[in-house]
Amino acid sequence: MSVRTSRTRPITVAATVVAAALSLAACNDNGDIGDIATSTGPSLRATAPASPAAPTSVGAAGKTPAAVPKTPAPMTSAPSAPAAPTTCQAADTKTVAAPLNRPVNHLLLTVTNTGPGTCYLHGYPAVRFGEDQSVPPVIAESKPQAVVTLKPGESGYASVDLSSTDGTNGSNGRTATSLVVYFHGPSGNASVGAGAHPSLPEKGVYVDDSLKVTYWQQSLDDATSW
């Protein structure tokens, strides 16, 4: 009998503890079971579900892409000031020599500005035909009111009176097959830079000591009127 009694006693004690716990829960009208949970085991308090995290953009490789750097604004620079006008020279011009039918015995010089900025044709062309050691004089009456100004692509003109039309006022007549044209500086007393070498007709041109030139002109008509 003593063995039977020792096996049933723990069951009776456990039933008594459970009944006491249920009795205390029934007496708690406000439904707060926090005190009981604290004293008897793990908390039975309901826990609100956590708010879902904000979605994260995921790249094709499963990694969050790095932030794309902003493109810097393009740098702007102030426009450069135009270059100051210079004296026209052979290096930044093209010179062409062409015989004229009218007036007769005349050669037209055309100078075109091939440089990046404006240039001035000062005075008159200093021309040298063949092996001549001096340059011909200028026709004083042909002087224009203003210095000839050439913007890029523009042309200036001068004519060369090669010889006397009737042959009576000229001497030392000869045929020239080469020509050098020099450009005067602002003072008009010296040439600037190297000379230009425009081509002459294959047979050359006839010149004599009556040779003379006009001042540089802004228009073709003014150059051929002398």
PDB file of C-alpha atoms in Angstrom:
ATOM      1  CA  MET A   1       0.000   0.000   0.000  1.00  0.00           C
ATOM      2  CA  SER A   2       2.892   2.390   0.803  1.00  0.00           C
ATOM      3  CA  VAL A   3       4.160   2.062  -2.768  1.00  0.00           C
ATOM      4  CA  ARG A   4       0.769   2.960  -4.288  1.00  0.00           C
ATOM      5  CA  THR A   5       0.400   6.033  -2.063  1.00  0.00           C
ATOM      6  CA  SER A   6       3.836   7.457  -3.053  1.00  0.00           C
ATOM      7  CA  ARG A   7       2.970   7.277  -6.826  1.00  0.00           C
ATOM      8  CA  THR A   8      -0.353   9.170  -6.661  1.00  0.00           C
ATOM      9  CA  ARG A   9       0.762  12.070  -4.379  1.00  0.00           C
ATOM     10  CA  PRO A  10       2.706  14.125  -7.037  1.00  0.00           C
ATOM     11  CA  ILE A  11      -0.294  14.008  -9.371  1.00  0.00           C
ATOM     12  CA  THR A  12      -2.557  15.395  -6.637  1.00  0.00           C
ATOM     13  CA  VAL A  13      -0.149  18.298  -5.885  1.00  0.00           C
ATOM     14  CA  ALA A  14       0.151  19.239  -9.566  1.00  0.00           C
ATOM     15  CA  ALA A  15      -3.630  19.318  -9.980  1.00  0.00           C
ATOM     16  CA  THR A  16      -3.909  21.610  -6.956  1.00  0.00           C
ATOM     17  CA  VAL A  17      -1.396  24.143  -8.472  1.00  0.00           C
ATOM     18  CA  VAL A  18      -3.242  24.253 -11.813  1.00  0.00           C
ATOM     19  CA  ALA A  19      -6.601  24.811 -10.090  1.00  0.00           C
ATOM     20  CA  ALA A  20      -5.163  27.714  -8.088  1.00  0.00           C
ATOM     21  CA  ALA A  21      -3.814  29.375 -11.229  1.00  0.00           C
ATOM     22  CA  LEU A  22      -7.161  29.147 -13.018  1.00  0.00           C
ATOM     23  CA  SER A  23      -8.932  30.574  -9.957  1.00  0.00           C
ATOM     24  CA  LEU A  24      -6.652  33.622  -9.902  1.00  0.00           C
ATOM     25  CA  ALA A  25      -7.163  34.234 -13.651  1.00  0.00           C
ATOM     26  CA  ALA A  26     -10.956  34.158 -13.211  1.00  0.00           C
ATOM     27  CA  CYS A  27     -10.762  36.779 -10.398  1.00  0.00           C
ATOM     28  CA  ASN A  28      -8.778  39.206 -12.580  1.00  0.00           C
ATOM     29  CA  ASP A  29     -11.684  41.190 -14.197  1.00  0.00           C
ATOM     30  CA  ASN A  30      -9.514  43.513 -16.315  1.00  0.00           C
ATOM     31  CA  GLY A  31      -8.047  40.639 -18.308  1.00  0.00           C
ATOM     32  CA  ASP A  32      -4.444  41.585 -17.341  1.00  0.00           C
ATOM     33  CA  ILE A  33      -2.525  38.391 -17.028  1.00  0.00           C
ATOM     34  CA  GLY A  34       0.859  39.978 -16.974  1.00  0.00           C
ATOM     35  CA  ASP A  35       1.428  39.374 -13.223  1.00  0.00           C
ATOM     36  CA  ILE A  36       0.547  35.754 -13.518  1.00  0.00           C
ATOM     37  CA  ALA A  37       2.746  35.291 -16.529  1.00  0.00           C
ATOM     38  CA  THR A  38       5.638  36.896 -14.675  1.00  0.00           C
ATOM     39  CA  SER A  39       5.308  34.598 -11.719  1.00  0.00           C
ATOM     40  CA  THR A  40       4.513  31.344 -13.452  1.00  0.00           C
ATOM     41  CA  GLY A  41       6.518  31.274 -16.688  1.00  0.00           C
ATOM     42  CA  PRO A  42       7.042  32.953 -20.051  1.00  0.00           C
ATOM     43  CA  SER A  43       4.976  36.072 -20.729  1.00  0.00           C
ATOM     44  CA  LEU A  44       1.588  35.499 -22.389  1.00  0.00           C
ATOM     45  CA  ARG A  45       1.220  39.224 -23.395  1.00  0.00           C
ATOM     46  CA  ALA A  46       0.332  39.586 -27.080  1.00  0.00           C
ATOM     47  CA  THR A  47       3.039  41.294 -29.128  1.00  0.00           C
ATOM     48  CA  ALA A  48       2.062  43.555 -32.057  1.00  0.00           C
ATOM     49  CA  PRO A  49       3.644  42.508 -35.327  1.00  0.00           C
ATOM     50  CA  ALA A  50       6.551  44.681 -36.445  1.00  0.00           C
ATOM     51  CA  SER A  51       5.917  47.119 -39.302  1.00  0.00           C
ATOM     52  CA  PRO A  52       7.309  45.807 -42.569  1.00  0.00           C
ATOM     53  CA  ALA A  53      10.609  47.431 -43.645  1.00  0.00           C
ATOM     54  CA  ALA A  54      10.608  49.787 -46.596  1.00  0.00           C
ATOM     55  CA  PRO A  55      11.442  47.960 -49.814  1.00  0.00           C
ATOM     56  CA  THR A  56      15.021  48.227 -50.939  1.00  0.00           C
ATOM     57  CA  SER A  57      16.003  48.516 -54.596  1.00  0.00           C
ATOM     58  CA  VAL A  58      18.071  45.532 -55.548  1.00  0.00           C
ATOM     59  CA  GLY A  59      20.336  45.408 -58.543  1.00  0.00           C
ATOM     60  CA  ALA A  60      20.548  42.646 -61.122  1.00  0.00           C
ATOM     61  CA  ALA A  61      23.310  40.927 -59.129  1.00  0.00           C
ATOM     62  CA  GLY A  62      21.259  40.921 -55.915  1.00  0.00           C
ATOM     63  CA  LYS A  63      23.137  43.850 -54.399  1.00  0.00           C
ATOM     64  CA  THR A  64      21.891  47.296 -53.583  1.00  0.00           C
ATOM     65  CA  PRO A  65      23.313  49.581 -56.292  1.00  0.00           C
ATOM     66  CA  ALA A  66      25.546  52.435 -55.272  1.00  0.00           C
ATOM     67  CA  ALA A  67      24.198  55.956 -55.575  1.00  0.00           C
ATOM     68  CA  VAL A  68      24.675  57.394 -59.077  1.00  0.00           C
ATOM     69  CA  PRO A  69      26.903  60.500 -58.922  1.00  0.00           C
ATOM     70  CA  LYS A  70      25.408  63.684 -60.275  1.00  0.00           C
ATOM     71  CA  THR A  71      26.819  64.931 -63.558  1.00  0.00           C
ATOM     72  CA  PRO A  72      28.669  68.206 -62.902  1.00  0.00           C
ATOM     73  CA  ALA A  73      27.381  71.247 -64.734  1.00  0.00           C
ATOM     74  CA  PRO A  74      29.497  72.091 -67.805  1.00  0.00           C
ATOM     75  CA  MET A  75      32.032  74.822 -67.240  1.00  0.00           C
ATOM     76  CA  THR A  76      31.550  77.916 -69.317  1.00  0.00           C
ATOM     77  CA  SER A  77      34.206  80.429 -70.168  1.00  0.00           C
ATOM     78  CA  ALA A  78      33.841  84.028 -71.201  1.00  0.00           C
ATOM     79  CA  PRO A  79      34.264  84.622 -74.948  1.00  0.00           C
ATOM     80  CA  SER A  80      37.755  85.779 -75.835  1.00  0.00           C
ATOM     81  CA  ALA A  81      38.188  89.323 -77.073  1.00  0.00           C
ATOM     82  CA  PRO A  82      38.802  89.683 -80.815  1.00  0.00           C
ATOM     83  CA  ALA A  83      42.422  90.071 -81.847  1.00  0.00           C
ATOM     84  CA  ALA A  84      43.618  93.605 -82.522  1.00  0.00           C
ATOM     85  CA  PRO A  85      44.053  94.482 -86.222  1.00  0.00           C
ATOM     86  CA  THR A  86      47.545  93.967 -87.621  1.00  0.00           C
ATOM     87  CA  THR A  87      49.490  94.998 -90.713  1.00  0.00           C
ATOM     88  CA  CYS A  88      48.795  92.779 -93.718  1.00  0.00           C
ATOM     89  CA  GLN A  89      51.809  90.633 -94.579  1.00  0.00           C
ATOM     90  CA  ALA A  90      52.639  87.898 -97.037  1.00  0.00           C
ATOM     91  CA  ALA A  91      52.272  85.284 -94.278  1.00  0.00           C
ATOM     92  CA  ASP A  92      48.563  85.961 -93.731  1.00  0.00           C
ATOM     93  CA  THR A  93      47.485  87.060 -97.215  1.00  0.00           C
ATOM     94  CA  LYS A  94      47.374  85.732-100.761  1.00  0.00           C
ATOM     95  CA  THR A  95      48.584  87.990-103.568  1.00  0.00           C
ATOM     96  CA  VAL A  96      47.591  87.519-107.217  1.00  0.00           C
ATOM     97  CA  ALA A  97      48.950  89.496-110.196  1.00  0.00           C
ATOM     98  CA  ALA A  98      46.871  89.630-113.393  1.00  0.00           C
ATOM     99  CA  PRO A  99      47.404  91.720-116.565  1.00  0.00           C
ATOM    100  CA  LEU A 100      44.556  94.105-117.445  1.00  0.00           C
ATOM    101  CA  ASN A 101      43.135  94.658-120.904  1.00  0.00           C
ATOM    102  CA  ARG A 102      41.925  98.091-119.860  1.00  0.00           C
ATOM    103  CA  PRO A 103      43.717 100.235-119.096  1.00  0.00           C
ATOM    104  CA  VAL A 104      46.408  98.799-121.313  1.00  0.00           C
ATOM    105  CA  ASN A 105      49.889  98.008-120.026  1.00  0.00           C
ATOM    106  CA  HIS A 106      48.549  97.637-116.508  1.00  0.00           C
ATOM    107  CA  LEU A 107      48.810  94.845-113.956  1.00  0.00           C
ATOM    108  CA  LEU A 108      46.238  94.346-111.194  1.00  0.00           C
ATOM    109  CA  LEU A 109      47.404  93.239-107.753  1.00  0.00           C
ATOM    110  CA  THR A 110      44.779  91.569-105.557  1.00  0.00           C
ATOM    111  CA  VAL A 111      45.571  90.868-101.891  1.00  0.00           C
ATOM    112  CA  THR A 112      43.162  88.641 -99.942  1.00  0.00           C
ATOM    113  CA  ASN A 113      43.262  88.345 -96.163  1.00  0.00           C
ATOM    114  CA  THR A 114      43.686  84.657 -95.285  1.00  0.00           C
ATOM    115  CA  GLY A 115      44.440  85.249 -91.598  1.00  0.00           C
ATOM    116  CA  PRO A 116      42.144  84.898 -88.568  1.00  0.00           C
ATOM    117  CA  GLY A 117      41.795  88.614 -87.890  1.00  0.00           C
ATOM    118  CA  THR A 118      41.532  92.025 -89.532  1.00  0.00           C
ATOM    119  CA  CYS A 119      44.625  93.497 -91.175  1.00  0.00           C
ATOM    120  CA  TYR A 120      45.545  96.863 -92.708  1.00  0.00           C
ATOM    121  CA  LEU A 121      47.052  97.516 -96.128  1.00  0.00           C
ATOM    122  CA  HIS A 122      49.220 100.549 -95.444  1.00  0.00           C
ATOM    123  CA  GLY A 123      50.428 102.862 -98.188  1.00  0.00           C
ATOM    124  CA  TYR A 124      51.169 101.214-101.496  1.00  0.00           C
ATOM    125  CA  PRO A 125      52.819  98.009-102.744  1.00  0.00           C
ATOM    126  CA  ALA A 126      56.583  98.069-103.048  1.00  0.00           C
ATOM    127  CA  VAL A 127      57.065  95.970-106.181  1.00  0.00           C
ATOM    128  CA  ARG A 128      60.251  94.611-107.671  1.00  0.00           C
ATOM    129  CA  PHE A 129      60.296  93.094-111.164  1.00  0.00           C
ATOM    130  CA  GLY A 130      63.043  90.653-112.123  1.00  0.00           C
ATOM    131  CA  GLU A 131      66.488  91.908-111.163  1.00  0.00           C
ATOM    132  CA  ASP A 132      65.476  95.545-110.571  1.00  0.00           C
ATOM    133  CA  GLN A 133      67.334  97.170-107.682  1.00  0.00           C
ATOM    134  CA  SER A 134      64.717  99.795-106.874  1.00  0.00           C
ATOM    135  CA  VAL A 135      60.946 100.001-106.489  1.00  0.00           C
ATOM    136  CA  PRO A 136      58.795 102.249-108.685  1.00  0.00           C
ATOM    137  CA  PRO A 137      57.204 105.436-107.328  1.00  0.00           C
ATOM    138  CA  VAL A 138      53.553 105.786-106.304  1.00  0.00           C
ATOM    139  CA  ILE A 139      50.910 107.891-108.035  1.00  0.00           C
ATOM    140  CA  ALA A 140      50.302 110.521-105.353  1.00  0.00           C
ATOM    141  CA  GLU A 141      46.792 111.404-106.578  1.00  0.00           C
ATOM    142  CA  SER A 142      45.598 107.825-105.971  1.00  0.00           C
ATOM    143  CA  LYS A 143      45.909 108.048-102.178  1.00  0.00           C
ATOM    144  CA  PRO A 144      42.591 106.993-100.530  1.00  0.00           C
ATOM    145  CA  GLN A 145      40.962 108.873 -97.672  1.00  0.00           C
ATOM    146  CA  ALA A 146      41.379 105.963 -95.236  1.00  0.00           C
ATOM    147  CA  VAL A 147      43.684 103.024 -94.739  1.00  0.00           C
ATOM    148  CA  VAL A 148      42.434  99.930 -96.543  1.00  0.00           C
ATOM    149  CA  THR A 149      40.992  97.487 -93.975  1.00  0.00           C
ATOM    150  CA  LEU A 150      40.602  93.808 -94.741  1.00  0.00           C
ATOM    151  CA  LYS A 151      38.525  91.474 -92.623  1.00  0.00           C
ATOM    152  CA  PRO A 152      39.205  87.736 -93.041  1.00  0.00           C
ATOM    153  CA  GLY A 153      38.329  86.775 -96.617  1.00  0.00           C
ATOM    154  CA  GLU A 154      38.209  90.348 -97.946  1.00  0.00           C
ATOM    155  CA  SER A 155      40.470  91.742-100.683  1.00  0.00           C
ATOM    156  CA  GLY A 156      42.293  94.985-101.431  1.00  0.00           C
ATOM    157  CA  TYR A 157      43.641  96.154-104.781  1.00  0.00           C
ATOM    158  CA  ALA A 158      46.358  98.175-106.478  1.00  0.00           C
ATOM    159  CA  SER A 159      47.305  98.610-110.111  1.00  0.00           C
ATOM    160  CA  VAL A 160      50.745  98.817-111.656  1.00  0.00           C
ATOM    161  CA  ASP A 161      51.374 101.017-114.696  1.00  0.00           C
ATOM    162  CA  LEU A 162      53.942  98.824-116.433  1.00  0.00           C
ATOM    163  CA  SER A 163      55.098 101.033-119.281  1.00  0.00           C
ATOM    164  CA  SER A 164      54.313 104.074-121.355  1.00  0.00           C
ATOM    165  CA  THR A 165      51.351 103.506-123.615  1.00  0.00           C
ATOM    166  CA  ASP A 166      52.982 105.179-126.633  1.00  0.00           C
ATOM    167  CA  GLY A 167      56.542 104.152-125.868  1.00  0.00           C
ATOM    168  CA  THR A 168      57.825 107.736-125.917  1.00  0.00           C
ATOM    169  CA  ASN A 169      58.171 108.405-122.186  1.00  0.00           C
ATOM    170  CA  GLY A 170      59.710 105.114-121.208  1.00  0.00           C
ATOM    171  CA  SER A 171      63.266 103.912-121.459  1.00  0.00           C
ATOM    172  CA  ASN A 172      65.170 100.811-120.586  1.00  0.00           C
ATOM    173  CA  GLY A 173      62.335  98.570-121.732  1.00  0.00           C
ATOM    174  CA  ARG A 174      62.613  94.898-120.714  1.00  0.00           C
ATOM    175  CA  THR A 175      60.582  91.775-120.106  1.00  0.00           C
ATOM    176  CA  ALA A 176      60.168  90.667-116.483  1.00  0.00           C
ATOM    177  CA  THR A 177      59.281  87.097-115.625  1.00  0.00           C
ATOM    178  CA  SER A 178      59.214  87.361-111.817  1.00  0.00           C
ATOM    179  CA  LEU A 179      57.705  89.738-109.258  1.00  0.00           C
ATOM    180  CA  VAL A 180      58.046  90.334-105.516  1.00  0.00           C
ATOM    181  CA  VAL A 181      55.487  92.442-103.631  1.00  0.00           C
ATOM    182  CA  TYR A 182      56.450  93.932-100.251  1.00  0.00           C
ATOM    183  CA  PHE A 183      54.041  95.400 -97.697  1.00  0.00           C
ATOM    184  CA  HIS A 184      54.605  98.680 -95.884  1.00  0.00           C
ATOM    185  CA  GLY A 185      54.145  99.120 -92.156  1.00  0.00           C
ATOM    186  CA  PRO A 186      52.168 101.964 -90.532  1.00  0.00           C
ATOM    187  CA  SER A 187      55.031 104.426 -90.995  1.00  0.00           C
ATOM    188  CA  GLY A 188      55.143 103.760 -94.731  1.00  0.00           C
ATOM    189  CA  ASN A 189      58.949 103.913 -94.735  1.00  0.00           C
ATOM    190  CA  ALA A 190      59.845 100.232 -94.417  1.00  0.00           C
ATOM    191  CA  SER A 191      58.507  96.879 -95.499  1.00  0.00           C
ATOM    192  CA  VAL A 192      57.050  94.381 -93.022  1.00  0.00           C
ATOM    193  CA  GLY A 193      57.780  90.663 -93.193  1.00  0.00           C
ATOM    194  CA  ALA A 194      58.834  88.714 -96.248  1.00  0.00           C
ATOM    195  CA  GLY A 195      57.630  89.605 -99.707  1.00  0.00           C
ATOM    196  CA  ALA A 196      54.876  87.841-101.649  1.00  0.00           C
ATOM    197  CA  HIS A 197      55.761  86.139-104.951  1.00  0.00           C
ATOM    198  CA  PRO A 198      52.726  86.181-107.247  1.00  0.00           C
ATOM    199  CA  SER A 199      53.097  84.419-110.581  1.00  0.00           C
ATOM    200  CA  LEU A 200      53.352  86.361-113.822  1.00  0.00           C
ATOM    201  CA  PRO A 201      52.228  85.167-117.262  1.00  0.00           C
ATOM    202  CA  GLU A 202      54.573  82.556-118.727  1.00  0.00           C
ATOM    203  CA  LYS A 203      55.855  84.964-121.348  1.00  0.00           C
ATOM    204  CA  GLY A 204      56.406  87.665-118.702  1.00  0.00           C
ATOM    205  CA  VAL A 205      55.370  91.322-118.792  1.00  0.00           C
ATOM    206  CA  TYR A 206      56.975  94.273-120.514  1.00  0.00           C
ATOM    207  CA  VAL A 207      58.112  97.110-118.249  1.00  0.00           C
ATOM    208  CA  ASP A 208      60.159 100.292-118.661  1.00  0.00           C
ATOM    209  CA  ASP A 209      61.366 103.147-116.495  1.00  0.00           C
ATOM    210  CA  SER A 210      57.930 104.826-116.510  1.00  0.00           C
ATOM    211  CA  LEU A 211      56.805 102.060-114.148  1.00  0.00           C
ATOM    212  CA  LYS A 212      54.612 103.294-111.236  1.00  0.00           C
ATOM    213  CA  VAL A 213      51.941 101.988-108.839  1.00  0.00           C
ATOM    214  CA  THR A 214      48.765 103.192-107.124  1.00  0.00           C
ATOM    215  CA  TYR A 215      48.056 103.197-103.413  1.00  0.00           C
ATOM    216  CA  TRP A 216      46.157 100.224-102.064  1.00  0.00           C
ATOM    217  CA  GLN A 217      42.446 100.649-102.719  1.00  0.00           C
ATOM    218  CA  GLN A 218      39.384  99.214-101.012  1.00  0.00           C
ATOM    219  CA  SER A 219      37.541  98.672-104.309  1.00  0.00           C
ATOM    220  CA  LEU A 220      38.522  97.219-107.676  1.00  0.00           C
ATOM    221  CA  ASP A 221      37.068 100.195-109.543  1.00  0.00           C
ATOM    222  CA  ASP A 222      39.268 102.655-107.675  1.00  0.00           C
ATOM    223  CA  ALA A 223      42.366 100.595-108.396  1.00  0.00           C
ATOM    224  CA  THR A 224      41.722 100.387-112.151  1.00  0.00           C
ATOM    225  CA  SER A 225      40.804 104.017-112.629  1.00  0.00           C
ATOM    226  CA  TRP A 226      44.449 105.175-112.834  1.00  0.00           C
TER     227      TRP A 226
END
